[in-house]
PDB file of C-alpha atoms in Angstrom:
ATOM      1  CA  UNK A   1       0.000   0.000   0.000  1.00  0.00           C
ATOM      2  CA  UNK A   2       1.064   3.552  -0.650  1.00  0.00           C
ATOM      3  CA  UNK A   3       2.543   5.289   2.387  1.00  0.00           C
ATOM      4  CA  UNK A   4       1.229   8.698   1.374  1.00  0.00           C
ATOM      5  CA  UNK A   5      -2.071  10.563   1.484  1.00  0.00           C
ATOM      6  CA  UNK A   6      -3.017  13.262  -0.993  1.00  0.00           C
ATOM      7  CA  UNK A   7      -6.207  15.186  -1.770  1.00  0.00           C
ATOM      8  CA  UNK A   8      -7.954  13.623  -4.762  1.00  0.00           C
ATOM      9  CA  UNK A   9      -8.174  16.856  -6.730  1.00  0.00           C
ATOM     10  CA  UNK A  10      -7.222  20.530  -6.687  1.00  0.00           C
ATOM     11  CA  UNK A  11      -7.806  23.579  -8.851  1.00  0.00           C
ATOM     12  CA  UNK A  12      -5.327  26.355  -9.512  1.00  0.00           C
ATOM     13  CA  UNK A  13      -5.602  29.479 -11.653  1.00  0.00           C
ATOM     14  CA  UNK A  14      -3.177  29.771 -14.535  1.00  0.00           C
ATOM     15  CA  UNK A  15      -0.137  31.850 -13.614  1.00  0.00           C
ATOM     16  CA  UNK A  16      -0.559  31.281  -9.877  1.00  0.00           C
ATOM     17  CA  UNK A  17       1.506  28.971  -7.695  1.00  0.00           C
ATOM     18  CA  UNK A  18       0.095  25.492  -7.287  1.00  0.00           C
ATOM     19  CA  UNK A  19       0.751  24.017  -3.846  1.00  0.00           C
ATOM     20  CA  UNK A  20       0.141  20.289  -3.628  1.00  0.00           C
ATOM     21  CA  UNK A  21       0.192  18.767  -0.144  1.00  0.00           C
ATOM     22  CA  UNK A  22       1.160  15.267   0.848  1.00  0.00           C
ATOM     23  CA  UNK A  23       1.113  13.421   4.163  1.00  0.00           C
ATOM     24  CA  UNK A  24       3.632  10.673   4.850  1.00  0.00           C
ATOM     25  CA  UNK A  25       3.466  10.319   8.610  1.00  0.00           C
ATOM     26  CA  UNK A  26       5.010   6.808   8.683  1.00  0.00           C
ATOM     27  CA  UNK A  27       8.092   7.716   6.658  1.00  0.00           C
ATOM     28  CA  UNK A  28      11.341   6.179   7.890  1.00  0.00           C
ATOM     29  CA  UNK A  29      14.565   8.069   8.416  1.00  0.00           C
ATOM     30  CA  UNK A  30      16.277   6.884   5.247  1.00  0.00           C
ATOM     31  CA  UNK A  31      13.283   7.073   2.918  1.00  0.00           C
ATOM     32  CA  UNK A  32      13.077   9.762   0.276  1.00  0.00           C
ATOM     33  CA  UNK A  33       9.996  11.656  -0.854  1.00  0.00           C
ATOM     34  CA  UNK A  34       9.515  11.644  -4.615  1.00  0.00           C
ATOM     35  CA  UNK A  35       7.039  13.490  -6.794  1.00  0.00           C
ATOM     36  CA  UNK A  36       5.905  12.374 -10.234  1.00  0.00           C
ATOM     37  CA  UNK A  37       3.164  13.504 -12.539  1.00  0.00           C
ATOM     38  CA  UNK A  38       1.216  11.750 -15.240  1.00  0.00           C
ATOM     39  CA  UNK A  39      -0.247  13.780 -18.056  1.00  0.00           C
ATOM     40  CA  UNK A  40      -3.236  12.064 -19.658  1.00  0.00           C
ATOM     41  CA  UNK A  41      -2.122   8.579 -20.688  1.00  0.00           C
ATOM     42  CA  UNK A  42       1.601   9.261 -20.901  1.00  0.00           C
ATOM     43  CA  UNK A  43       4.207   7.595 -18.723  1.00  0.00           C
ATOM     44  CA  UNK A  44       4.774   9.174 -15.297  1.00  0.00           C
ATOM     45  CA  UNK A  45       7.326  11.970 -15.319  1.00  0.00           C
ATOM     46  CA  UNK A  46       9.813  12.494 -12.515  1.00  0.00           C
ATOM     47  CA  UNK A  47       9.590  15.971 -10.965  1.00  0.00           C
ATOM     48  CA  UNK A  48      11.720  16.199  -7.843  1.00  0.00           C
ATOM     49  CA  UNK A  49      12.779  14.336  -4.729  1.00  0.00           C
ATOM     50  CA  UNK A  50      14.192  15.097  -1.300  1.00  0.00           C
ATOM     51  CA  UNK A  51      15.161  13.620   2.046  1.00  0.00           C
ATOM     52  CA  UNK A  52      15.189  16.373   4.675  1.00  0.00           C
ATOM     53  CA  UNK A  53      16.070  19.666   3.069  1.00  0.00           C
ATOM     54  CA  UNK A  54      13.922  21.703   0.758  1.00  0.00           C
ATOM     55  CA  UNK A  55      14.765  21.190  -2.886  1.00  0.00           C
ATOM     56  CA  UNK A  56      14.299  23.245  -6.040  1.00  0.00           C
ATOM     57  CA  UNK A  57      14.837  22.480  -9.687  1.00  0.00           C
ATOM     58  CA  UNK A  58      13.672  23.926 -12.986  1.00  0.00           C
ATOM     59  CA  UNK A  59      10.251  22.337 -12.627  1.00  0.00           C
ATOM     60  CA  UNK A  60       9.254  22.761  -9.007  1.00  0.00           C
ATOM     61  CA  UNK A  61      10.145  23.237  -5.368  1.00  0.00           C
ATOM     62  CA  UNK A  62       9.733  20.658  -2.631  1.00  0.00           C
ATOM     63  CA  UNK A  63       9.144  21.762   0.935  1.00  0.00           C
ATOM     64  CA  UNK A  64       9.540  19.027   3.562  1.00  0.00           C
ATOM     65  CA  UNK A  65       8.453  19.695   7.139  1.00  0.00           C
ATOM     66  CA  UNK A  66      11.038  19.381   9.874  1.00  0.00           C
ATOM     67  CA  UNK A  67       9.443  16.214  11.243  1.00  0.00           C
ATOM     68  CA  UNK A  68       9.300  14.862   7.653  1.00  0.00           C
ATOM     69  CA  UNK A  69       5.689  13.792   8.101  1.00  0.00           C
ATOM     70  CA  UNK A  70       4.434  15.941   5.273  1.00  0.00           C
ATOM     71  CA  UNK A  71       5.620  17.821   2.227  1.00  0.00           C
ATOM     72  CA  UNK A  72       4.375  20.291  -0.358  1.00  0.00           C
ATOM     73  CA  UNK A  73       5.154  20.401  -4.038  1.00  0.00           C
ATOM     74  CA  UNK A  74       5.112  23.927  -5.437  1.00  0.00           C
ATOM     75  CA  UNK A  75       4.724  24.721  -9.110  1.00  0.00           C
ATOM     76  CA  UNK A  76       5.606  28.429  -9.049  1.00  0.00           C
ATOM     77  CA  UNK A  77       3.708  29.605 -12.130  1.00  0.00           C
ATOM     78  CA  UNK A  78       1.197  27.010 -13.210  1.00  0.00           C
ATOM     79  CA  UNK A  79       0.324  26.714 -16.893  1.00  0.00           C
ATOM     80  CA  UNK A  80      -2.373  24.732 -18.642  1.00  0.00           C
ATOM     81  CA  UNK A  81       0.256  22.122 -19.515  1.00  0.00           C
ATOM     82  CA  UNK A  82       0.668  21.389 -15.811  1.00  0.00           C
ATOM     83  CA  UNK A  83      -2.775  19.782 -15.738  1.00  0.00           C
ATOM     84  CA  UNK A  84      -2.008  16.212 -14.648  1.00  0.00           C
ATOM     85  CA  UNK A  85      -2.234  13.693 -11.840  1.00  0.00           C
ATOM     86  CA  UNK A  86       0.528  14.349  -9.306  1.00  0.00           C
ATOM     87  CA  UNK A  87       1.867  11.481  -7.229  1.00  0.00           C
ATOM     88  CA  UNK A  88       3.696  11.858  -3.940  1.00  0.00           C
ATOM     89  CA  UNK A  89       5.698   8.732  -3.189  1.00  0.00           C
ATOM     90  CA  UNK A  90       7.930   7.433  -0.454  1.00  0.00           C
ATOM     91  CA  UNK A  91      10.741   5.416  -1.940  1.00  0.00           C
ATOM     92  CA  UNK A  92      11.443   2.484   0.324  1.00  0.00           C
ATOM     93  CA  UNK A  93      14.860   1.092   1.134  1.00  0.00           C
ATOM     94  CA  UNK A  94      14.144  -1.923  -1.098  1.00  0.00           C
ATOM     95  CA  UNK A  95      13.770   0.498  -4.010  1.00  0.00           C
ATOM     96  CA  UNK A  96      10.080  -0.158  -4.378  1.00  0.00           C
ATOM     97  CA  UNK A  97       8.061   2.866  -5.526  1.00  0.00           C
ATOM     98  CA  UNK A  98       4.386   2.415  -4.673  1.00  0.00           C
ATOM     99  CA  UNK A  99       2.029   4.831  -6.385  1.00  0.00           C
ATOM    100  CA  UNK A 100      -1.088   5.976  -4.557  1.00  0.00           C
ATOM    101  CA  UNK A 101      -4.114   7.630  -6.104  1.00  0.00           C
ATOM    102  CA  UNK A 102      -2.432  10.990  -6.528  1.00  0.00           C
ATOM    103  CA  UNK A 103      -3.934  14.465  -6.842  1.00  0.00           C
ATOM    104  CA  UNK A 104      -5.637  15.478 -10.066  1.00  0.00           C
ATOM    105  CA  UNK A 105      -4.564  19.079 -10.622  1.00  0.00           C
ATOM    106  CA  UNK A 106      -6.757  21.226 -12.842  1.00  0.00           C
ATOM    107  CA  UNK A 107      -5.246  24.471 -14.098  1.00  0.00           C
ATOM    108  CA  UNK A 108      -7.996  26.971 -14.823  1.00  0.00           C
ATOM    109  CA  UNK A 109      -7.533  29.545 -17.587  1.00  0.00           C
TER     110      UNK A 109
ATOM    111  CA  UNK B   1      16.897   9.098 -29.092  1.00  0.00           C
ATOM    112  CA  UNK B   2      14.055   8.158 -26.737  1.00  0.00           C
ATOM    113  CA  UNK B   3      15.410   7.386 -23.267  1.00  0.00           C
ATOM    114  CA  UNK B   4      13.066   4.474 -22.458  1.00  0.00           C
ATOM    115  CA  UNK B   5      11.309   2.946 -25.427  1.00  0.00           C
ATOM    116  CA  UNK B   6       8.613   0.300 -25.407  1.00  0.00           C
ATOM    117  CA  UNK B   7       7.199  -1.687 -28.268  1.00  0.00           C
ATOM    118  CA  UNK B   8       4.516  -2.107 -29.310  1.00  0.00           C
ATOM    119  CA  UNK B   9       2.547   0.959 -28.251  1.00  0.00           C
ATOM    120  CA  UNK B  10      -0.750  -0.843 -28.751  1.00  0.00           C
ATOM    121  CA  UNK B  11      -1.441  -4.556 -28.629  1.00  0.00           C
ATOM    122  CA  UNK B  12      -4.813  -6.183 -29.228  1.00  0.00           C
ATOM    123  CA  UNK B  13      -4.950  -9.939 -28.901  1.00  0.00           C
ATOM    124  CA  UNK B  14      -7.286 -12.803 -28.135  1.00  0.00           C
ATOM    125  CA  UNK B  15      -7.588 -14.665 -24.873  1.00  0.00           C
ATOM    126  CA  UNK B  16      -5.209 -17.562 -24.564  1.00  0.00           C
ATOM    127  CA  UNK B  17      -2.519 -16.072 -26.773  1.00  0.00           C
ATOM    128  CA  UNK B  18       1.098 -15.495 -25.739  1.00  0.00           C
ATOM    129  CA  UNK B  19       2.596 -12.043 -26.300  1.00  0.00           C
ATOM    130  CA  UNK B  20       5.728 -10.067 -25.502  1.00  0.00           C
ATOM    131  CA  UNK B  21       6.382  -6.418 -24.804  1.00  0.00           C
ATOM    132  CA  UNK B  22       9.887  -5.108 -25.315  1.00  0.00           C
ATOM    133  CA  UNK B  23      11.649  -2.352 -23.403  1.00  0.00           C
ATOM    134  CA  UNK B  24      14.997  -0.715 -23.993  1.00  0.00           C
ATOM    135  CA  UNK B  25      16.747   2.142 -22.210  1.00  0.00           C
ATOM    136  CA  UNK B  26      19.742   4.093 -23.408  1.00  0.00           C
ATOM    137  CA  UNK B  27      20.405   5.991 -20.188  1.00  0.00           C
ATOM    138  CA  UNK B  28      23.019   3.644 -18.776  1.00  0.00           C
ATOM    139  CA  UNK B  29      20.744   2.876 -15.826  1.00  0.00           C
ATOM    140  CA  UNK B  30      21.391  -0.329 -13.937  1.00  0.00           C
ATOM    141  CA  UNK B  31      17.821  -1.055 -12.848  1.00  0.00           C
ATOM    142  CA  UNK B  32      14.680  -1.571 -14.901  1.00  0.00           C
ATOM    143  CA  UNK B  33      11.060  -2.042 -13.885  1.00  0.00           C
ATOM    144  CA  UNK B  34       7.666  -3.083 -15.159  1.00  0.00           C
ATOM    145  CA  UNK B  35       4.526  -1.375 -13.876  1.00  0.00           C
ATOM    146  CA  UNK B  36       0.892  -2.136 -14.651  1.00  0.00           C
ATOM    147  CA  UNK B  37      -1.780   0.594 -14.723  1.00  0.00           C
ATOM    148  CA  UNK B  38      -5.282  -0.807 -14.608  1.00  0.00           C
ATOM    149  CA  UNK B  39      -8.580   0.740 -15.671  1.00  0.00           C
ATOM    150  CA  UNK B  40      -8.839   2.515 -12.316  1.00  0.00           C
ATOM    151  CA  UNK B  41      -5.502   4.183 -13.068  1.00  0.00           C
ATOM    152  CA  UNK B  42      -3.618   2.531 -10.199  1.00  0.00           C
ATOM    153  CA  UNK B  43       0.064   2.067 -11.011  1.00  0.00           C
ATOM    154  CA  UNK B  44       1.441  -1.131  -9.497  1.00  0.00           C
ATOM    155  CA  UNK B  45       4.979  -2.416  -9.646  1.00  0.00           C
ATOM    156  CA  UNK B  46       5.351  -5.893 -11.096  1.00  0.00           C
ATOM    157  CA  UNK B  47       9.071  -6.564 -11.395  1.00  0.00           C
ATOM    158  CA  UNK B  48      12.443  -4.930 -11.163  1.00  0.00           C
ATOM    159  CA  UNK B  49      15.812  -6.077 -12.422  1.00  0.00           C
ATOM    160  CA  UNK B  50      19.216  -4.784 -11.398  1.00  0.00           C
ATOM    161  CA  UNK B  51      22.063  -5.675 -13.762  1.00  0.00           C
ATOM    162  CA  UNK B  52      20.007  -8.533 -15.218  1.00  0.00           C
ATOM    163  CA  UNK B  53      19.144  -9.896 -11.781  1.00  0.00           C
ATOM    164  CA  UNK B  54      15.573 -10.022 -10.482  1.00  0.00           C
ATOM    165  CA  UNK B  55      15.238  -7.960  -7.291  1.00  0.00           C
ATOM    166  CA  UNK B  56      11.528  -7.255  -6.987  1.00  0.00           C
ATOM    167  CA  UNK B  57       8.817  -9.722  -7.918  1.00  0.00           C
ATOM    168  CA  UNK B  58       5.410  -8.656  -6.680  1.00  0.00           C
ATOM    169  CA  UNK B  59       2.422 -10.952  -6.511  1.00  0.00           C
ATOM    170  CA  UNK B  60       2.088 -11.439 -10.219  1.00  0.00           C
ATOM    171  CA  UNK B  61       0.748 -14.618 -11.876  1.00  0.00           C
ATOM    172  CA  UNK B  62       3.540 -16.803 -13.166  1.00  0.00           C
ATOM    173  CA  UNK B  63       2.064 -16.361 -16.637  1.00  0.00           C
ATOM    174  CA  UNK B  64       4.087 -13.148 -16.580  1.00  0.00           C
ATOM    175  CA  UNK B  65       7.792 -13.722 -17.102  1.00  0.00           C
ATOM    176  CA  UNK B  66      10.307 -10.901 -17.371  1.00  0.00           C
ATOM    177  CA  UNK B  67      13.516 -11.476 -19.275  1.00  0.00           C
ATOM    178  CA  UNK B  68      16.587  -9.259 -19.158  1.00  0.00           C
ATOM    179  CA  UNK B  69      19.177 -10.210 -21.784  1.00  0.00           C
ATOM    180  CA  UNK B  70      21.355  -7.278 -20.724  1.00  0.00           C
ATOM    181  CA  UNK B  71      21.007  -4.304 -18.422  1.00  0.00           C
ATOM    182  CA  UNK B  72      19.622  -2.118 -21.213  1.00  0.00           C
ATOM    183  CA  UNK B  73      16.688  -4.412 -21.961  1.00  0.00           C
ATOM    184  CA  UNK B  74      13.819  -5.813 -19.939  1.00  0.00           C
ATOM    185  CA  UNK B  75      11.160  -7.651 -21.879  1.00  0.00           C
ATOM    186  CA  UNK B  76       7.834  -8.881 -20.538  1.00  0.00           C
ATOM    187  CA  UNK B  77       6.401 -12.116 -21.818  1.00  0.00           C
ATOM    188  CA  UNK B  78       2.813 -13.038 -21.004  1.00  0.00           C
ATOM    189  CA  UNK B  79       1.424 -16.534 -21.519  1.00  0.00           C
ATOM    190  CA  UNK B  80      -2.218 -17.549 -21.841  1.00  0.00           C
ATOM    191  CA  UNK B  81      -3.546 -14.007 -21.846  1.00  0.00           C
ATOM    192  CA  UNK B  82      -6.731 -13.323 -19.885  1.00  0.00           C
ATOM    193  CA  UNK B  83      -9.280 -10.526 -20.099  1.00  0.00           C
ATOM    194  CA  UNK B  84      -8.026  -9.141 -16.780  1.00  0.00           C
ATOM    195  CA  UNK B  85      -4.585  -8.599 -18.237  1.00  0.00           C
ATOM    196  CA  UNK B  86      -5.944  -5.677 -20.232  1.00  0.00           C
ATOM    197  CA  UNK B  87      -4.100  -2.604 -18.968  1.00  0.00           C
ATOM    198  CA  UNK B  88      -1.349  -0.162 -19.806  1.00  0.00           C
ATOM    199  CA  UNK B  89       2.086  -1.560 -19.032  1.00  0.00           C
ATOM    200  CA  UNK B  90       4.911   0.872 -18.325  1.00  0.00           C
ATOM    201  CA  UNK B  91       8.591   0.137 -18.375  1.00  0.00           C
ATOM    202  CA  UNK B  92      10.928   2.331 -16.335  1.00  0.00           C
ATOM    203  CA  UNK B  93      14.600   2.571 -15.470  1.00  0.00           C
ATOM    204  CA  UNK B  94      16.801   4.237 -12.867  1.00  0.00           C
ATOM    205  CA  UNK B  95      20.060   3.966 -11.048  1.00  0.00           C
ATOM    206  CA  UNK B  96      19.493   1.746  -8.032  1.00  0.00           C
ATOM    207  CA  UNK B  97      18.538   4.017  -5.143  1.00  0.00           C
ATOM    208  CA  UNK B  98      19.480   6.988  -7.218  1.00  0.00           C
ATOM    209  CA  UNK B  99      17.434   9.652  -8.874  1.00  0.00           C
ATOM    210  CA  UNK B 100      13.899   9.325 -10.134  1.00  0.00           C
ATOM    211  CA  UNK B 101      12.673   6.709 -12.532  1.00  0.00           C
ATOM    212  CA  UNK B 102      12.401   7.441 -16.236  1.00  0.00           C
ATOM    213  CA  UNK B 103       9.254   5.868 -17.645  1.00  0.00           C
ATOM    214  CA  UNK B 104       8.471   4.736 -21.140  1.00  0.00           C
ATOM    215  CA  UNK B 105       5.320   5.886 -22.898  1.00  0.00           C
ATOM    216  CA  UNK B 106       3.435   2.686 -22.156  1.00  0.00           C
ATOM    217  CA  UNK B 107       1.971  -0.284 -24.008  1.00  0.00           C
ATOM    218  CA  UNK B 108      -1.811  -0.482 -24.069  1.00  0.00           C
ATOM    219  CA  UNK B 109      -2.730  -4.172 -24.031  1.00  0.00           C
ATOM    220  CA  UNK B 110      -6.288  -5.145 -24.850  1.00  0.00           C
ATOM    221  CA  UNK B 111      -7.328  -8.771 -24.533  1.00  0.00           C
ATOM    222  CA  UNK B 112     -10.540  -9.668 -26.333  1.00  0.00           C
TER     223      UNK B 112
END
C-alpha cells in the first residue's frame, strides 16, 4: 500500500503557484519523498525528490516539514500544460516505488 | 533518441494467446522495472531487475515472465492471456537508489 495521502483533486488558476500537499506520517529516516506527474495517458514523469532539506529544480520546489511527516510540491507559475495527476511517493529502502491515487490538478484559464 | 522505449505501443490480442512487450533504455541505468496501470488508473509495480538480476517480484501470476538479456533491456512475456490482463504496461529505469525513474510511454494491451 502507498505510504502517502493526498487530496484527490485541486484547482489552480493559470499563472498562480500550485501548492500540492502530501502526508507521509510513517516515513522512515532513510526514505526519500519523490514526486511524479502523469499527463493524460503518458508515462509518469519524474519531478523532484528530497530527504530532509527543501529542494528546487527547474520544474518545481519541494518543501519538507522538519518532522518529515508531510511535504508540499510547489509549481511556481502554473500553466495549462501542468494539468495532470501528481503522485507523492515514499521510496522504500528496497527500491520499491508504490504509487497511490495521486492528486488530479486542474489548471484553470 | 528516446530514453526508455517500449514496443509495441498498442497490442490487441485474443484470450489464450502469448505475447511479448519489449523495453529498452539508453540511459546507462542499472535497474529496470515493469509497472501495470489498470482501468482505475492505479500504477502497481510488477518486477524490477538490477544488472540482469531479479530484485523485486510482486504478486504477479507466473504467466508473466520478465527477461533481461542485458542491463539495457527488460522484456515482458505473457502466456495464456486473460481478459483481466488488459491494462497499460509501463517500463521504467533508474540507477538503483538513485534519482527518479524514467518511464516509457506505455503499451496499451487489450485482450478480447
